[in-house]
mmCIF file of C-alpha atoms in Angstrom:
data_model
loop_
_atom_site.group_PDB
_atom_site.id
_atom_site.type_symbol
_atom_site.label_atom_id
_atom_site.label_comp_id
_atom_site.label_asym_id
_atom_site.label_seq_id
_atom_site.Cartn_x
_atom_site.Cartn_y
_atom_site.Cartn_z
ATOM 1 C CA MET A 1 -0.047 -0.056 0.011
ATOM 2 C CA SER A 2 1.192 3.500 -0.820
ATOM 3 C CA TYR A 3 0.499 6.500 1.279
ATOM 4 C CA GLN A 4 0.348 10.190 0.065
ATOM 5 C CA ASN A 5 0.313 13.576 1.916
ATOM 6 C CA TRP A 6 -2.748 15.561 2.326
ATOM 7 C CA ALA A 7 -2.497 17.514 -0.992
ATOM 8 C CA GLY A 8 -1.871 14.348 -2.978
ATOM 9 C CA ASN A 9 1.323 15.714 -4.609
ATOM 10 C CA TYR A 10 3.693 13.332 -2.689
ATOM 11 C CA THR A 11 3.733 9.736 -2.374
ATOM 12 C CA TYR A 12 5.738 8.453 0.453
ATOM 13 C CA GLY A 13 8.189 5.567 0.610
ATOM 14 C CA ALA A 14 6.975 4.018 3.936
ATOM 15 C CA THR A 15 6.299 0.317 3.744
ATOM 16 C CA GLU A 16 3.881 0.321 6.676
ATOM 17 C CA LEU A 17 1.791 2.454 9.058
ATOM 18 C CA VAL A 18 1.626 1.485 12.483
ATOM 19 C CA TYR A 19 -0.718 2.947 15.275
ATOM 20 C CA PRO A 20 0.840 2.306 18.859
ATOM 21 C CA GLU A 21 -1.455 1.918 21.558
ATOM 22 C CA ASN A 22 0.628 3.183 24.518
ATOM 23 C CA ILE A 23 4.243 4.439 25.296
ATOM 24 C CA GLU A 24 5.658 0.927 25.805
ATOM 25 C CA HIS A 25 4.487 -0.135 22.295
ATOM 26 C CA LEU A 26 5.905 3.009 20.909
ATOM 27 C CA GLN A 27 9.278 2.368 22.652
ATOM 28 C CA GLN A 28 9.365 -1.278 21.136
ATOM 29 C CA LEU A 29 8.656 -0.044 17.704
ATOM 30 C CA VAL A 30 11.438 2.654 17.847
ATOM 31 C CA LYS A 31 13.877 -0.244 19.001
ATOM 32 C CA GLU A 32 13.005 -2.684 16.615
ATOM 33 C CA HIS A 33 13.054 -0.546 13.149
ATOM 34 C CA SER A 34 15.884 1.253 11.628
ATOM 35 C CA ARG A 35 13.977 3.945 9.745
ATOM 36 C CA ILE A 36 11.027 5.584 11.163
ATOM 37 C CA LYS A 37 8.980 8.852 10.492
ATOM 38 C CA ILE A 38 5.720 10.471 12.028
ATOM 39 C CA PRO A 39 3.498 11.465 9.312
ATOM 40 C CA GLY A 40 1.167 13.864 11.496
ATOM 41 C CA SER A 41 -1.713 15.093 9.471
ATOM 42 C CA GLY A 42 0.259 14.998 6.101
ATOM 43 C CA HIS A 43 -0.012 18.668 5.580
ATOM 44 C CA THR A 44 3.700 18.888 4.479
ATOM 45 C CA PHE A 45 4.166 19.572 0.730
ATOM 46 C CA ASN A 46 7.636 18.014 0.382
ATOM 47 C CA SER A 47 9.814 15.128 1.524
ATOM 48 C CA ILE A 48 10.566 16.279 5.014
ATOM 49 C CA THR A 49 8.318 13.651 6.670
ATOM 50 C CA ASP A 50 9.288 10.743 4.095
ATOM 51 C CA THR A 51 10.916 7.342 4.948
ATOM 52 C CA ASP A 52 11.740 4.167 3.313
ATOM 53 C CA GLY A 53 10.955 2.391 6.718
ATOM 54 C CA ILE A 54 7.741 2.486 8.691
ATOM 55 C CA PHE A 55 5.182 5.280 9.570
ATOM 56 C CA ILE A 56 4.186 5.513 13.101
ATOM 57 C CA SER A 57 1.101 7.584 13.639
ATOM 58 C CA LEU A 58 0.134 9.126 16.910
ATOM 59 C CA ARG A 59 -3.385 10.266 15.803
ATOM 60 C CA LYS A 60 -4.940 8.027 18.535
ATOM 61 C CA TRP A 61 -2.902 10.111 20.986
ATOM 62 C CA ASP A 62 -5.320 13.043 20.933
ATOM 63 C CA ARG A 63 -6.014 13.934 24.442
ATOM 64 C CA LEU A 64 -5.801 17.015 26.622
ATOM 65 C CA LEU A 65 -3.847 15.516 29.646
ATOM 66 C CA GLU A 66 -3.681 18.408 32.026
ATOM 67 C CA VAL A 67 -4.870 22.004 32.502
ATOM 68 C CA ASN A 68 -2.442 23.619 34.964
ATOM 69 C CA GLU A 69 -4.168 26.741 36.328
ATOM 70 C CA GLN A 70 -1.288 27.905 38.466
ATOM 71 C CA GLN A 71 1.178 27.921 35.418
ATOM 72 C CA HIS A 72 -1.420 28.822 32.786
ATOM 73 C CA THR A 73 -0.471 25.945 30.605
ATOM 74 C CA VAL A 74 -2.005 22.744 29.037
ATOM 75 C CA THR A 75 -0.252 19.509 28.378
ATOM 76 C CA VAL A 76 -1.408 17.406 25.364
ATOM 77 C CA GLU A 77 -0.459 14.113 23.613
ATOM 78 C CA GLY A 78 1.772 14.216 20.692
ATOM 79 C CA GLY A 79 -0.838 13.370 18.051
ATOM 80 C CA ILE A 80 -3.643 15.954 18.918
ATOM 81 C CA THR A 81 -4.661 18.547 16.328
ATOM 82 C CA TYR A 82 -5.409 22.122 17.010
ATOM 83 C CA GLY A 83 -9.155 21.539 16.144
ATOM 84 C CA GLU A 84 -9.209 18.847 18.833
ATOM 85 C CA LEU A 85 -7.444 20.878 21.474
ATOM 86 C CA CYS A 86 -9.860 23.850 20.565
ATOM 87 C CA ALA A 87 -12.732 21.694 21.251
ATOM 88 C CA ALA A 88 -11.237 20.559 24.693
ATOM 89 C CA LEU A 89 -10.194 24.141 25.589
ATOM 90 C CA SER A 90 -13.816 25.353 24.587
ATOM 91 C CA GLN A 91 -15.000 23.716 27.905
ATOM 92 C CA THR A 92 -12.530 25.721 29.878
ATOM 93 C CA ASP A 93 -11.661 29.350 30.500
ATOM 94 C CA TYR A 94 -8.556 29.171 28.533
ATOM 95 C CA ALA A 95 -7.468 29.729 24.846
ATOM 96 C CA LEU A 96 -4.392 29.635 22.636
ATOM 97 C CA HIS A 97 -2.788 32.699 21.613
ATOM 98 C CA ASN A 98 -3.087 32.008 17.960
ATOM 99 C CA LEU A 99 -3.914 29.483 15.161
ATOM 100 C CA ALA A 100 -2.786 28.743 11.599
ATOM 101 C CA SER A 101 -5.002 28.978 8.775
ATOM 102 C CA LEU A 102 -6.205 25.569 8.942
ATOM 103 C CA PRO A 103 -7.110 24.003 12.506
ATOM 104 C CA HIS A 104 -6.858 20.455 11.178
ATOM 105 C CA ILE A 105 -2.975 20.107 11.473
ATOM 106 C CA THR A 106 -1.339 18.271 14.472
ATOM 107 C CA ILE A 107 0.355 20.476 17.080
ATOM 108 C CA ALA A 108 3.486 18.601 17.083
ATOM 109 C CA GLY A 109 3.845 18.704 13.289
ATOM 110 C CA ALA A 110 3.071 22.371 13.210
ATOM 111 C CA ILE A 111 5.598 23.333 16.000
ATOM 112 C CA ALA A 112 8.165 21.246 14.451
ATOM 113 C CA THR A 113 8.136 22.852 11.128
ATOM 114 C CA SER A 114 7.964 26.617 12.556
ATOM 115 C CA THR A 115 4.246 27.003 11.232
ATOM 116 C CA HIS A 116 2.369 30.241 12.427
ATOM 117 C CA GLY A 117 -0.627 32.405 12.478
ATOM 118 C CA SER A 118 -0.457 35.923 12.085
ATOM 119 C CA GLY A 119 -0.021 39.341 14.335
ATOM 120 C CA SER A 120 2.629 41.586 14.785
ATOM 121 C CA GLU A 121 2.952 41.040 18.341
ATOM 122 C CA ASN A 122 1.986 37.213 18.121
ATOM 123 C CA GLY A 123 4.822 34.561 18.162
ATOM 124 C CA SER A 124 4.691 31.580 16.061
ATOM 125 C CA LEU A 125 2.671 28.314 17.259
ATOM 126 C CA ALA A 126 5.960 27.101 18.457
ATOM 127 C CA ALA A 127 6.398 30.121 20.564
ATOM 128 C CA ALA A 128 3.825 28.760 23.000
ATOM 129 C CA VAL A 129 5.647 25.650 24.008
ATOM 130 C CA GLU A 130 6.529 25.559 27.500
ATOM 131 C CA GLY A 131 7.846 21.899 27.619
ATOM 132 C CA LEU A 132 7.836 18.779 25.716
ATOM 133 C CA GLU A 133 8.758 14.915 26.013
ATOM 134 C CA LEU A 134 10.813 13.358 23.316
ATOM 135 C CA LEU A 135 11.470 9.757 22.291
ATOM 136 C CA ASP A 136 14.906 9.521 21.038
ATOM 137 C CA ALA A 137 16.373 6.813 18.594
ATOM 138 C CA SER A 138 17.207 4.569 21.412
ATOM 139 C CA GLY A 139 13.748 4.488 22.884
ATOM 140 C CA GLU A 140 14.601 6.788 26.029
ATOM 141 C CA LEU A 141 12.392 9.529 26.854
ATOM 142 C CA HIS A 142 13.585 13.051 27.531
ATOM 143 C CA SER A 143 11.867 15.864 29.124
ATOM 144 C CA PHE A 144 12.606 19.481 28.277
ATOM 145 C CA GLN A 145 11.345 22.661 29.974
ATOM 146 C CA ARG A 146 11.673 26.229 29.041
ATOM 147 C CA GLY A 147 15.120 27.365 30.532
ATOM 148 C CA ASP A 148 16.729 24.115 29.839
ATOM 149 C CA ALA A 149 20.173 24.386 27.951
ATOM 150 C CA GLU A 150 18.711 22.557 25.081
ATOM 151 C CA PHE A 151 15.022 23.735 25.059
ATOM 152 C CA THR A 152 15.470 26.369 22.341
ATOM 153 C CA GLY A 153 17.086 23.892 20.200
ATOM 154 C CA VAL A 154 14.389 20.956 20.405
ATOM 155 C CA VAL A 155 11.286 22.824 19.980
ATOM 156 C CA VAL A 156 11.524 23.396 16.205
ATOM 157 C CA ASN A 157 13.217 20.147 15.370
ATOM 158 C CA VAL A 158 11.889 19.355 11.871
ATOM 159 C CA GLY A 159 11.445 15.784 12.797
ATOM 160 C CA ALA A 160 15.164 15.087 13.135
ATOM 161 C CA LEU A 161 15.519 14.390 16.836
ATOM 162 C CA GLY A 162 12.886 11.840 17.600
ATOM 163 C CA ILE A 163 9.247 11.645 18.410
ATOM 164 C CA VAL A 164 7.534 14.040 20.589
ATOM 165 C CA THR A 165 4.955 12.403 22.756
ATOM 166 C CA LYS A 166 3.876 15.181 24.843
ATOM 167 C CA LEU A 167 3.686 19.030 24.666
ATOM 168 C CA THR A 168 3.089 21.684 27.196
ATOM 169 C CA LEU A 169 1.705 24.818 25.886
ATOM 170 C CA LYS A 170 1.036 28.368 27.442
ATOM 171 C CA VAL A 171 -2.495 29.374 27.451
ATOM 172 C CA VAL A 172 -4.143 32.774 27.996
ATOM 173 C CA PRO A 173 -7.712 33.751 29.212
ATOM 174 C CA ALA A 174 -10.449 32.900 26.765
ATOM 175 C CA TYR A 175 -11.268 35.877 24.606
ATOM 176 C CA THR A 176 -13.819 36.838 21.733
ATOM 177 C CA VAL A 177 -12.894 37.917 18.249
ATOM 178 C CA LYS A 178 -14.596 39.894 15.553
ATOM 179 C CA GLN A 179 -13.539 39.251 11.912
ATOM 180 C CA PHE A 180 -13.849 41.988 9.338
ATOM 181 C CA VAL A 181 -12.733 41.867 5.602
ATOM 182 C CA TYR A 182 -11.688 44.807 3.680
ATOM 183 C CA GLU A 183 -11.527 44.981 -0.258
ATOM 184 C CA ASN A 184 -8.739 46.626 -2.392
ATOM 185 C CA LEU A 185 -5.885 47.835 -0.313
ATOM 186 C CA PRO A 186 -3.289 49.660 -2.542
ATOM 187 C CA LEU A 187 0.045 47.934 -2.538
ATOM 188 C CA ASN A 188 1.841 51.400 -2.244
ATOM 189 C CA GLN A 189 0.143 51.886 1.212
ATOM 190 C CA LEU A 190 2.828 49.539 2.359
ATOM 191 C CA GLU A 191 5.634 51.879 1.815
ATOM 192 C CA GLN A 192 4.735 54.231 4.696
ATOM 193 C CA HIS A 193 2.042 52.296 6.599
ATOM 194 C CA ALA A 194 2.908 48.559 6.688
ATOM 195 C CA ASP A 195 3.458 48.568 10.441
ATOM 196 C CA ASP A 196 0.166 50.400 10.978
ATOM 197 C CA ILE A 197 -1.869 48.061 8.749
ATOM 198 C CA PHE A 198 -0.423 44.905 10.365
ATOM 199 C CA ALA A 199 -0.909 46.390 13.777
ATOM 200 C CA SER A 200 -4.517 47.441 13.166
ATOM 201 C CA ALA A 201 -5.947 44.189 14.642
ATOM 202 C CA TYR A 202 -4.851 41.230 16.531
ATOM 203 C CA SER A 203 -4.235 39.132 13.404
ATOM 204 C CA VAL A 204 -4.060 40.572 9.909
ATOM 205 C CA SER A 205 -3.831 38.807 6.481
ATOM 206 C CA LEU A 206 -3.456 40.323 3.139
ATOM 207 C CA PHE A 207 -4.631 38.326 0.154
ATOM 208 C CA THR A 208 -3.569 38.928 -3.581
ATOM 209 C CA ASP A 209 -3.035 37.251 -6.835
ATOM 210 C CA TRP A 210 -0.365 39.816 -7.585
ATOM 211 C CA GLN A 211 -1.830 40.599 -10.806
ATOM 212 C CA GLN A 212 -3.040 44.226 -9.514
ATOM 213 C CA PRO A 213 -0.884 46.635 -7.600
ATOM 214 C CA SER A 214 -3.305 46.008 -4.619
ATOM 215 C CA PHE A 215 -4.425 43.357 -2.144
ATOM 216 C CA HIS A 216 -8.074 41.964 -3.184
ATOM 217 C CA GLN A 217 -8.775 41.291 0.634
ATOM 218 C CA VAL A 218 -7.568 42.198 4.022
ATOM 219 C CA TRP A 219 -8.810 39.981 6.676
ATOM 220 C CA THR A 220 -8.604 41.357 10.367
ATOM 221 C CA LYS A 221 -9.257 39.347 13.481
ATOM 222 C CA CYS A 222 -9.759 41.935 16.275
ATOM 223 C CA ARG A 223 -9.896 41.664 20.012
ATOM 224 C CA GLU A 224 -11.717 44.235 22.229
ATOM 225 C CA GLU A 225 -8.283 45.935 22.863
ATOM 226 C CA ASP A 226 -7.623 46.563 19.340
ATOM 227 C CA GLY A 227 -9.708 49.724 19.847
ATOM 228 C CA ALA A 228 -11.685 51.250 16.894
ATOM 229 C CA SER A 229 -11.158 48.284 14.568
ATOM 230 C CA TYR A 230 -13.065 45.913 17.130
ATOM 231 C CA ASP A 231 -16.159 47.677 15.840
ATOM 232 C CA GLY A 232 -15.124 47.835 12.057
ATOM 233 C CA LEU A 233 -13.502 50.755 10.085
ATOM 234 C CA THR A 234 -15.162 52.657 7.270
ATOM 235 C CA ASP A 235 -11.642 52.859 5.468
ATOM 236 C CA LEU A 236 -8.400 51.011 6.163
ATOM 237 C CA TYR A 237 -5.856 52.894 4.257
ATOM 238 C CA GLY A 238 -7.768 52.952 1.219
ATOM 239 C CA ALA A 239 -9.435 49.430 1.566
ATOM 240 C CA ALA A 240 -13.206 49.452 1.898
ATOM 241 C CA PRO A 241 -15.141 47.035 4.379
ATOM 242 C CA ALA A 242 -16.800 44.215 2.636
ATOM 243 C CA THR A 243 -20.530 44.070 2.862
ATOM 244 C CA THR A 244 -20.890 40.250 2.265
ATOM 245 C CA ALA A 245 -18.917 37.338 3.620
ATOM 246 C CA LEU A 246 -15.844 36.474 1.153
ATOM 247 C CA HIS A 247 -13.570 33.784 0.326
ATOM 248 C CA PRO A 248 -9.898 34.462 0.089
ATOM 249 C CA LEU A 249 -9.832 32.695 -3.406
ATOM 250 C CA GLN A 250 -11.617 35.085 -5.760
ATOM 251 C CA ASN A 251 -13.023 32.363 -7.813
ATOM 252 C CA MET A 252 -14.541 30.385 -4.847
ATOM 253 C CA GLN A 253 -17.039 32.909 -3.492
ATOM 254 C CA GLU A 254 -19.682 30.259 -3.761
ATOM 255 C CA GLN A 255 -17.956 28.179 -0.787
ATOM 256 C CA THR A 256 -17.767 31.063 1.859
ATOM 257 C CA GLN A 257 -19.540 28.770 4.292
ATOM 258 C CA ASN A 258 -16.256 26.993 4.845
ATOM 259 C CA CYS A 259 -14.535 30.154 6.144
ATOM 260 C CA THR A 260 -14.760 31.661 9.705
ATOM 261 C CA GLN A 261 -17.619 34.049 10.220
ATOM 262 C CA GLN A 262 -17.032 37.699 9.066
ATOM 263 C CA LEU A 263 -18.922 40.936 9.193
ATOM 264 C CA GLY A 264 -18.066 41.805 12.716
ATOM 265 C CA GLN A 265 -20.164 38.949 14.274
ATOM 266 C CA PRO A 266 -18.422 38.242 17.435
ATOM 267 C CA GLY A 267 -17.309 34.664 18.319
ATOM 268 C CA MET A 268 -14.894 32.666 20.590
ATOM 269 C CA TRP A 269 -11.174 32.796 19.598
ATOM 270 C CA TYR A 270 -11.298 29.240 18.325
ATOM 271 C CA GLU A 271 -14.231 30.259 15.936
ATOM 272 C CA ARG A 272 -12.296 33.141 14.314
ATOM 273 C CA LEU A 273 -8.647 32.814 14.285
ATOM 274 C CA ALA A 274 -8.390 30.199 11.856
ATOM 275 C CA HIS A 275 -9.417 31.167 8.070
ATOM 276 C CA PHE A 276 -11.495 27.889 7.888
ATOM 277 C CA ARG A 277 -14.158 26.557 10.252
ATOM 278 C CA LEU A 278 -13.270 23.826 12.666
ATOM 279 C CA GLU A 279 -16.190 21.721 11.243
ATOM 280 C CA PHE A 280 -14.965 22.073 7.794
ATOM 281 C CA THR A 281 -12.494 19.407 7.004
ATOM 282 C CA PRO A 282 -10.607 20.149 3.667
ATOM 283 C CA SER A 283 -10.523 17.154 1.289
ATOM 284 C CA ALA A 284 -7.233 16.097 -0.479
ATOM 285 C CA GLY A 285 -6.547 19.119 -2.086
ATOM 286 C CA LYS A 286 -5.192 19.537 -5.467
ATOM 287 C CA GLU A 287 -3.053 22.582 -4.484
ATOM 288 C CA LEU A 288 0.637 23.016 -3.723
ATOM 289 C CA GLN A 289 2.258 25.584 -1.279
ATOM 290 C CA SER A 290 5.182 27.611 -0.937
ATOM 291 C CA GLU A 291 6.256 30.294 1.684
ATOM 292 C CA TYR A 292 9.157 32.462 2.552
ATOM 293 C CA VAL A 293 9.726 34.412 5.593
ATOM 294 C CA LEU A 294 12.074 37.625 5.697
ATOM 295 C CA PRO A 295 12.696 40.537 8.063
ATOM 296 C CA ARG A 296 9.435 42.787 8.328
ATOM 297 C CA GLU A 297 11.388 45.943 7.434
ATOM 298 C CA HIS A 298 11.481 44.760 3.897
ATOM 299 C CA ILE A 299 7.885 44.188 3.356
ATOM 300 C CA TYR A 300 7.157 46.920 0.807
ATOM 301 C CA GLU A 301 10.436 46.344 -1.380
ATOM 302 C CA ALA A 302 9.810 42.497 -1.277
ATOM 303 C CA ALA A 303 5.932 43.035 -2.402
ATOM 304 C CA LEU A 304 7.413 44.983 -5.339
ATOM 305 C CA ALA A 305 9.762 42.452 -6.374
ATOM 306 C CA ILE A 306 7.005 39.733 -6.313
ATOM 307 C CA HIS A 307 4.579 42.092 -8.160
ATOM 308 C CA GLU A 308 7.187 42.307 -10.838
ATOM 309 C CA LEU A 309 6.845 38.383 -11.326
ATOM 310 C CA ARG A 310 3.094 38.572 -11.957
ATOM 311 C CA GLU A 311 3.289 37.473 -15.562
ATOM 312 C CA HIS A 312 5.066 34.195 -14.431
ATOM 313 C CA LEU A 313 2.566 33.890 -11.430
ATOM 314 C CA LYS A 314 -0.519 34.363 -13.306
ATOM 315 C CA PRO A 315 -1.071 30.897 -14.844
ATOM 316 C CA ILE A 316 -0.282 28.818 -11.816
ATOM 317 C CA LEU A 317 -1.159 30.804 -8.529
ATOM 318 C CA PHE A 318 -4.400 30.481 -6.683
ATOM 319 C CA VAL A 319 -3.684 33.177 -4.270
ATOM 320 C CA GLY A 320 -0.763 34.925 -2.153
ATOM 321 C CA GLU A 321 -0.989 35.868 1.482
ATOM 322 C CA LEU A 322 1.171 38.218 3.661
ATOM 323 C CA ARG A 323 1.096 37.906 7.496
ATOM 324 C CA THR A 324 3.441 39.310 10.096
ATOM 325 C CA ILE A 325 4.930 37.193 12.996
ATOM 326 C CA ALA A 326 6.824 38.301 16.172
ATOM 327 C CA ALA A 327 10.445 37.145 16.719
ATOM 328 C CA ASP A 328 11.256 34.311 18.917
ATOM 329 C CA ASP A 329 14.482 32.568 20.190
ATOM 330 C CA LEU A 330 13.976 29.001 18.830
ATOM 331 C CA TRP A 331 17.175 27.919 16.846
ATOM 332 C CA LEU A 332 15.653 26.529 13.619
ATOM 333 C CA SER A 333 12.483 29.029 13.799
ATOM 334 C CA LEU A 334 11.900 30.853 10.754
ATOM 335 C CA PHE A 335 11.381 33.887 13.033
ATOM 336 C CA TYR A 336 14.564 33.505 14.967
ATOM 337 C CA ASN A 337 15.799 36.936 16.357
ATOM 338 C CA GLN A 338 13.636 38.653 13.733
ATOM 339 C CA PRO A 339 10.113 40.341 13.633
ATOM 340 C CA SER A 340 8.943 38.795 10.288
ATOM 341 C CA VAL A 341 6.677 38.820 7.353
ATOM 342 C CA ALA A 342 5.671 35.790 5.456
ATOM 343 C CA PHE A 343 5.173 35.560 1.851
ATOM 344 C CA HIS A 344 2.781 32.672 1.116
ATOM 345 C CA PHE A 345 1.758 31.168 -2.220
ATOM 346 C CA THR A 346 -1.071 28.600 -2.922
ATOM 347 C CA TRP A 347 -0.428 27.032 -6.449
ATOM 348 C CA HIS A 348 -2.225 24.963 -8.852
ATOM 349 C CA ASP A 349 -1.275 21.238 -8.686
ATOM 350 C CA ASP A 350 1.354 21.502 -11.404
ATOM 351 C CA TRP A 351 4.776 20.927 -9.985
ATOM 352 C CA THR A 352 6.438 21.300 -13.232
ATOM 353 C CA ALA A 353 5.319 24.676 -13.534
ATOM 354 C CA VAL A 354 5.760 25.741 -10.058
ATOM 355 C CA GLU A 355 9.381 24.377 -10.046
ATOM 356 C CA ARG A 356 10.164 26.809 -12.758
ATOM 357 C CA VAL A 357 8.706 29.717 -11.137
ATOM 358 C CA LEU A 358 10.319 29.180 -7.473
ATOM 359 C CA PRO A 359 13.831 30.092 -8.507
ATOM 360 C CA LEU A 360 12.450 33.213 -9.856
ATOM 361 C CA ILE A 361 10.681 34.113 -6.387
ATOM 362 C CA GLU A 362 13.723 32.909 -4.574
ATOM 363 C CA GLN A 363 16.077 35.238 -6.494
ATOM 364 C CA ALA A 364 13.561 38.243 -6.058
ATOM 365 C CA LEU A 365 13.555 37.830 -2.388
ATOM 366 C CA ALA A 366 17.202 36.801 -1.885
ATOM 367 C CA PRO A 367 18.462 40.292 -1.050
ATOM 368 C CA PHE A 368 15.934 40.186 1.866
ATOM 369 C CA ASN A 369 17.658 36.930 3.442
ATOM 370 C CA ALA A 370 14.026 34.929 2.855
ATOM 371 C CA ARG A 371 13.952 31.590 4.747
ATOM 372 C CA PRO A 372 11.822 28.842 3.088
ATOM 373 C CA HIS A 373 9.164 27.281 5.227
ATOM 374 C CA TRP A 374 10.412 23.809 6.406
ATOM 375 C CA GLY A 375 7.242 21.976 5.312
ATOM 376 C CA LYS A 376 6.596 23.680 1.913
ATOM 377 C CA LEU A 377 7.868 23.469 -1.638
ATOM 378 C CA HIS A 378 11.146 25.473 -2.463
ATOM 379 C CA THR A 379 14.268 24.998 -4.353
ATOM 380 C CA VAL A 380 16.530 27.054 -2.258
ATOM 381 C CA PRO A 381 20.144 25.231 -2.330
ATOM 382 C CA ALA A 382 21.365 23.465 0.712
ATOM 383 C CA GLU A 383 24.287 25.744 1.412
ATOM 384 C CA THR A 384 22.191 28.780 0.907
ATOM 385 C CA LEU A 385 19.667 27.573 3.544
ATOM 386 C CA LYS A 386 22.270 26.350 6.173
ATOM 387 C CA GLN A 387 23.884 29.943 6.031
ATOM 388 C CA GLN A 388 20.352 31.348 7.022
ATOM 389 C CA PHE A 389 20.363 29.443 10.486
ATOM 390 C CA ASP A 390 23.221 30.532 12.698
ATOM 391 C CA ASN A 391 22.500 27.691 15.207
ATOM 392 C CA LEU A 392 22.433 25.040 12.896
ATOM 393 C CA PRO A 393 25.778 23.638 13.889
ATOM 394 C CA GLN A 394 24.728 23.421 17.423
ATOM 395 C CA PHE A 395 21.451 21.730 16.170
ATOM 396 C CA GLN A 396 23.406 18.997 14.337
ATOM 397 C CA GLN A 397 25.055 18.353 17.792
ATOM 398 C CA LEU A 398 21.734 17.578 19.237
ATOM 399 C CA VAL A 399 20.847 15.390 16.180
ATOM 400 C CA GLU A 400 24.016 13.517 16.789
ATOM 401 C CA LYS A 401 23.232 13.092 20.422
ATOM 402 C CA TYR A 402 19.654 11.862 20.175
ATOM 403 C CA ASP A 403 19.610 10.210 16.567
ATOM 404 C CA PRO A 404 23.334 9.406 15.855
ATOM 405 C CA GLN A 405 22.568 6.663 13.303
ATOM 406 C CA GLY A 406 19.974 8.663 11.420
ATOM 407 C CA LYS A 407 16.907 6.476 12.289
ATOM 408 C CA PHE A 408 14.558 9.549 12.013
ATOM 409 C CA SER A 409 16.363 10.981 8.890
ATOM 410 C CA ASN A 410 15.692 11.054 5.189
ATOM 411 C CA ASP A 411 17.103 12.466 1.967
ATOM 412 C CA TYR A 412 15.511 15.906 2.943
ATOM 413 C CA LEU A 413 17.004 16.057 6.379
ATOM 414 C CA GLU A 414 20.460 14.747 5.043
ATOM 415 C CA THR A 415 20.495 17.429 2.465
ATOM 416 C CA TYR A 416 19.493 20.582 4.508
ATOM 417 C CA ILE A 417 20.268 19.513 8.198
ATOM 418 C CA ARG A 418 22.457 16.750 9.121
ATOM 419 C CA ALA A 419 26.213 17.413 9.175
ATOM 420 C CA ASN A 420 27.805 16.577 5.675
#
């Protein structure tokens, strides 16, 4: 039997898919097999989770284990998705600080690949981690807490160190969110007002197909402390408020029911922070994705550079999205030591065409030291990528410590991560 990722663009080499029942069974599997990977929810688009050995799925490990009211944390099993945790937290007075566009991804997988939501003051999803439990290649369990010497190295681990069996996340008091969408923001407003635009709400996303010098939609997710934007604006730097619910893809307006509710209708954090509803499970998706992260100070110049490529993008791009993310201190984080902006591209399912365009994008963004998302499609040379992460040599030491024989490795990790 062959196994594919969510988008169907990648067929894995795994020979078997095993669902361990408990930690003892998991340890036994790790000791018995020489090549192992954890596929998570399959929302990676490249070979980072591939293996020629066995897949071990933790999807049955989906419980909220503890709510610590003194520490303001929750501890979860390694296979739980954000949607499942949101459902559990909805029965408490707590919330997560942010969510990605889709709530259907596993928490461990999202954190391992430096996945993020949006908000200039909001860290990535990995920034919420306070502790984790890791099973190494020998079958030994290790516990890491914030403040430990290796903590900032093991959180964004790209699957190279072992299996994350538990995670402890920081939570905040539950809050409500109103979502407003605005239409047709001129691109040139980013020259003087980028910081103000992205600070206008708790979470802000700009959508464009890059064919016009404007963003066709701005999605703002507002908390009460956002001030005037919590009740909606009549003008957002030239963008007008939408009067009907919208889908970020201009040719999919008949499917707005799949999107989280807009038009300022208040809802709980888990009903608004993602772009798509928890109850909407996306089908295997006939799309490809790429994303590049760069210092926030270069938003305008980078946007101009991408706009110049519009004729190359036109035949194969569904939509592009810009989001801002706060800096963190995690070694392999895309946001390590830099307030960032992420340029996201959702492509038609045509890898041959996308593969021709990606080098053009990477060349256009090279002056801004753009880092590619670990779990998405790119063609950045290995030596270029390695130079973008100052702590890679220290991370390679962790790899040698916890997986010296490369049990959790594959071609992707051998190319981009492990010492040559």
